[in-house]
Amino acid sequence: VPDVTEPIRTDKDGWFYLPRKIHAYNLTYNRRIGAQFDFTSQVTQGHLFQSGFSFKRHKYYGTNVTYAPTPKQRDVWFAGKDYEPGKAVRPWEAYFYAQDKLEYHGFVVNAGVRWDYDSVTNTPVSDGDWNNVAPRVGATWTPNGSARHLLRAGYGIFYERIPFAVYSDTIFNNP
């Protein structure tokens, strides 16, 4: 990159160019489509039930090329299926959850379960991580309906999705 800004130059055909020794281009494509549904039912005054699911599908590829005078300055990378530039990968993710909330005289219990799946874990050596079942339970109690005192307890198992950037960096870079 020049130290100072230079006027725009054009070649003999009128196309502009920058008088640099290093030239680069970057082409990426990322699309995500999905659907989500949530259901809530107030069964009775002290009983609330909730459930839902989500599905997302991604389509991604990327190419970055840097031409430079020395090999140390040159760089080529791409993310794509079967190490082919422009051939997109299509990971998907889904979850389902159900939760029940019961209230009775200052005592509240929440119990639920969630299932998560992310196809990033599906590799040539693994069928993916299908057993991400995460139970959760929580309880609160306000002694004598006091607004100043509250006792809480809870337990849950949580799974985090692998960021797609980690996925593309580790799986799709040139071998």
CSV table of C-alpha atoms in Angstrom, one decimal, residues 16-166:
chain,number,residue,atom,x,y,z
A,16,PHE,CA,-8.3,1.9,-13.4
A,17,TYR,CA,-5.4,0.3,-11.5
A,18,LEU,CA,-3.3,1.0,-8.5
A,19,PRO,CA,0.5,1.0,-9.0
A,20,ARG,CA,1.3,-1.5,-6.3
A,21,LYS,CA,3.4,-4.6,-6.1
A,22,ILE,CA,0.7,-6.4,-4.1
A,23,HIS,CA,-2.7,-7.2,-5.6
A,24,ALA,CA,-5.5,-9.1,-3.9
A,25,TYR,CA,-9.1,-10.0,-4.2
A,26,ASN,CA,-11.7,-11.6,-1.9
A,27,LEU,CA,-14.9,-13.3,-2.8
A,28,THR,CA,-17.2,-14.7,-0.1
A,29,TYR,CA,-20.8,-15.9,-0.1
A,30,ASN,CA,-22.9,-16.5,3.0
A,31,ARG,CA,-26.6,-17.2,3.1
A,32,ARG,CA,-28.8,-18.4,5.9
A,33,ILE,CA,-32.4,-19.4,5.9
A,34,GLY,CA,-34.4,-20.7,8.7
A,35,ALA,CA,-37.7,-21.2,10.5
A,36,GLN,CA,-38.7,-20.9,14.1
A,37,PHE,CA,-41.9,-21.8,15.9
A,38,ASP,CA,-42.8,-21.1,19.5
A,39,PHE,CA,-46.0,-22.3,21.3
A,40,THR,CA,-47.2,-21.0,24.6
A,41,SER,CA,-50.3,-22.2,26.5
A,42,GLN,CA,-51.6,-20.8,29.8
A,43,VAL,CA,-53.1,-24.2,30.9
A,44,THR,CA,-54.5,-22.8,34.2
A,45,GLN,CA,-53.8,-19.7,36.3
A,46,GLY,CA,-50.7,-21.3,37.9
A,47,HIS,CA,-49.6,-23.5,35.0
A,48,LEU,CA,-47.8,-22.3,31.8
A,49,PHE,CA,-46.5,-24.6,29.1
A,50,GLN,CA,-44.0,-23.6,26.4
A,51,SER,CA,-42.4,-25.4,23.5
A,52,GLY,CA,-40.8,-24.7,20.2
A,53,PHE,CA,-38.3,-25.6,17.5
A,54,SER,CA,-35.9,-23.9,15.1
A,55,PHE,CA,-34.1,-25.0,12.0
A,56,LYS,CA,-31.4,-23.0,10.1
A,57,ARG,CA,-29.6,-23.9,6.9
A,58,HIS,CA,-26.4,-22.1,5.9
A,59,LYS,CA,-24.6,-21.9,2.5
A,60,TYR,CA,-21.1,-20.6,2.6
A,61,TYR,CA,-17.9,-20.4,0.5
A,62,GLY,CA,-15.0,-18.0,0.4
A,63,THR,CA,-11.9,-17.3,-1.7
A,64,ASN,CA,-9.1,-14.9,-1.0
A,65,VAL,CA,-6.0,-14.5,-3.2
A,66,THR,CA,-3.1,-12.2,-2.7
A,67,TYR,CA,-0.4,-11.8,-5.4
A,68,ALA,CA,2.9,-10.4,-4.2
A,69,PRO,CA,6.5,-10.3,-5.4
A,70,THR,CA,7.9,-12.7,-2.7
A,71,PRO,CA,6.5,-16.1,-1.6
A,72,LYS,CA,6.2,-14.9,2.0
A,73,GLN,CA,3.8,-12.2,1.0
A,74,ARG,CA,1.6,-14.4,-1.2
A,75,ASP,CA,-1.5,-16.0,0.2
A,76,VAL,CA,-4.3,-18.1,-1.1
A,77,TRP,CA,-7.1,-19.5,1.0
A,78,PHE,CA,-10.6,-20.7,0.4
A,79,ALA,CA,-13.4,-22.3,2.3
A,80,GLY,CA,-15.6,-24.7,0.3
A,81,LYS,CA,-16.8,-28.2,0.0
A,82,ASP,CA,-14.1,-30.8,-1.0
A,83,TYR,CA,-11.5,-28.0,-1.1
A,84,GLU,CA,-13.0,-26.6,-4.3
A,85,PRO,CA,-13.3,-22.8,-4.6
A,86,GLY,CA,-16.9,-21.7,-5.2
A,87,LYS,CA,-18.4,-25.0,-4.1
A,88,ALA,CA,-20.4,-24.2,-1.0
A,89,VAL,CA,-20.7,-26.0,2.3
A,90,ARG,CA,-24.2,-26.3,3.7
A,91,PRO,CA,-24.1,-26.8,7.5
A,92,TRP,CA,-27.4,-26.8,9.4
A,93,GLU,CA,-28.5,-26.5,13.0
A,94,ALA,CA,-31.7,-27.3,14.8
A,95,TYR,CA,-33.2,-27.2,18.3
A,96,PHE,CA,-36.3,-28.3,20.1
A,97,TYR,CA,-37.4,-27.3,23.6
A,98,ALA,CA,-40.3,-27.9,26.1
A,99,GLN,CA,-40.8,-26.2,29.4
A,100,ASP,CA,-43.4,-26.3,32.1
A,101,LYS,CA,-43.9,-23.6,34.8
A,102,LEU,CA,-46.0,-24.3,37.9
A,103,GLU,CA,-46.9,-21.6,40.5
A,104,TYR,CA,-48.5,-22.2,43.9
A,105,HIS,CA,-48.6,-19.9,46.9
A,106,GLY,CA,-45.2,-18.2,46.4
A,107,PHE,CA,-43.5,-21.3,45.1
A,108,VAL,CA,-42.5,-21.5,41.4
A,109,VAL,CA,-41.0,-24.5,39.7
A,110,ASN,CA,-39.7,-24.4,36.1
A,111,ALA,CA,-38.7,-27.7,34.4
A,112,GLY,CA,-37.8,-28.3,30.9
A,113,VAL,CA,-35.6,-30.0,28.3
A,114,ARG,CA,-33.8,-28.8,25.2
A,115,TRP,CA,-32.2,-30.7,22.3
A,116,ASP,CA,-29.6,-29.1,20.1
A,117,TYR,CA,-27.9,-30.3,16.9
A,118,ASP,CA,-25.3,-28.7,14.7
A,119,SER,CA,-24.1,-30.5,11.6
A,120,VAL,CA,-20.6,-29.0,12.1
A,121,THR,CA,-20.0,-32.0,14.3
A,122,ASN,CA,-20.8,-34.3,11.4
A,123,THR,CA,-17.4,-35.1,9.9
A,124,PRO,CA,-15.9,-38.0,7.8
A,125,VAL,CA,-14.9,-39.7,11.1
A,126,SER,CA,-18.0,-38.9,13.1
A,127,ASP,CA,-21.8,-39.1,12.5
A,128,GLY,CA,-22.3,-35.9,14.5
A,129,ASP,CA,-23.4,-35.1,18.0
A,130,TRP,CA,-27.0,-36.1,18.2
A,131,ASN,CA,-27.3,-36.6,22.0
A,132,ASN,CA,-27.3,-33.0,23.2
A,133,VAL,CA,-30.2,-33.3,25.5
A,134,ALA,CA,-30.2,-30.6,28.1
A,135,PRO,CA,-32.5,-31.0,31.1
A,136,ARG,CA,-33.2,-27.9,33.3
A,137,VAL,CA,-35.0,-27.3,36.5
A,138,GLY,CA,-35.4,-24.2,38.6
A,139,ALA,CA,-37.4,-23.2,41.7
A,140,THR,CA,-38.1,-20.0,43.6
A,141,TRP,CA,-39.8,-19.4,46.9
A,142,THR,CA,-40.9,-16.2,48.5
A,143,PRO,CA,-41.5,-16.9,52.2
A,144,ASN,CA,-44.8,-15.6,53.3
A,145,GLY,CA,-45.1,-13.7,50.0
A,146,SER,CA,-42.4,-11.3,51.1
A,147,ALA,CA,-41.1,-8.9,48.4
A,148,ARG,CA,-37.8,-8.6,50.3
A,149,HIS,CA,-36.8,-12.2,50.5
A,150,LEU,CA,-36.5,-14.7,47.7
A,151,LEU,CA,-34.8,-18.1,47.7
A,152,ARG,CA,-33.7,-19.5,44.3
A,153,ALA,CA,-32.2,-22.8,43.1
A,154,GLY,CA,-31.5,-24.2,39.7
A,155,TYR,CA,-29.8,-26.8,37.7
A,156,GLY,CA,-29.2,-27.2,34.0
A,157,ILE,CA,-27.0,-28.7,31.3
A,158,PHE,CA,-26.1,-26.4,28.4
A,159,TYR,CA,-24.4,-27.0,25.0
A,160,GLU,CA,-22.8,-24.3,23.0
A,161,ARG,CA,-22.7,-24.3,19.2
A,162,ILE,CA,-19.4,-24.4,17.5
A,163,PRO,CA,-18.9,-21.0,15.7
A,164,PHE,CA,-18.8,-21.4,12.0
A,165,ALA,CA,-15.6,-19.4,11.8
A,166,VAL,CA,-13.8,-22.1,13.8
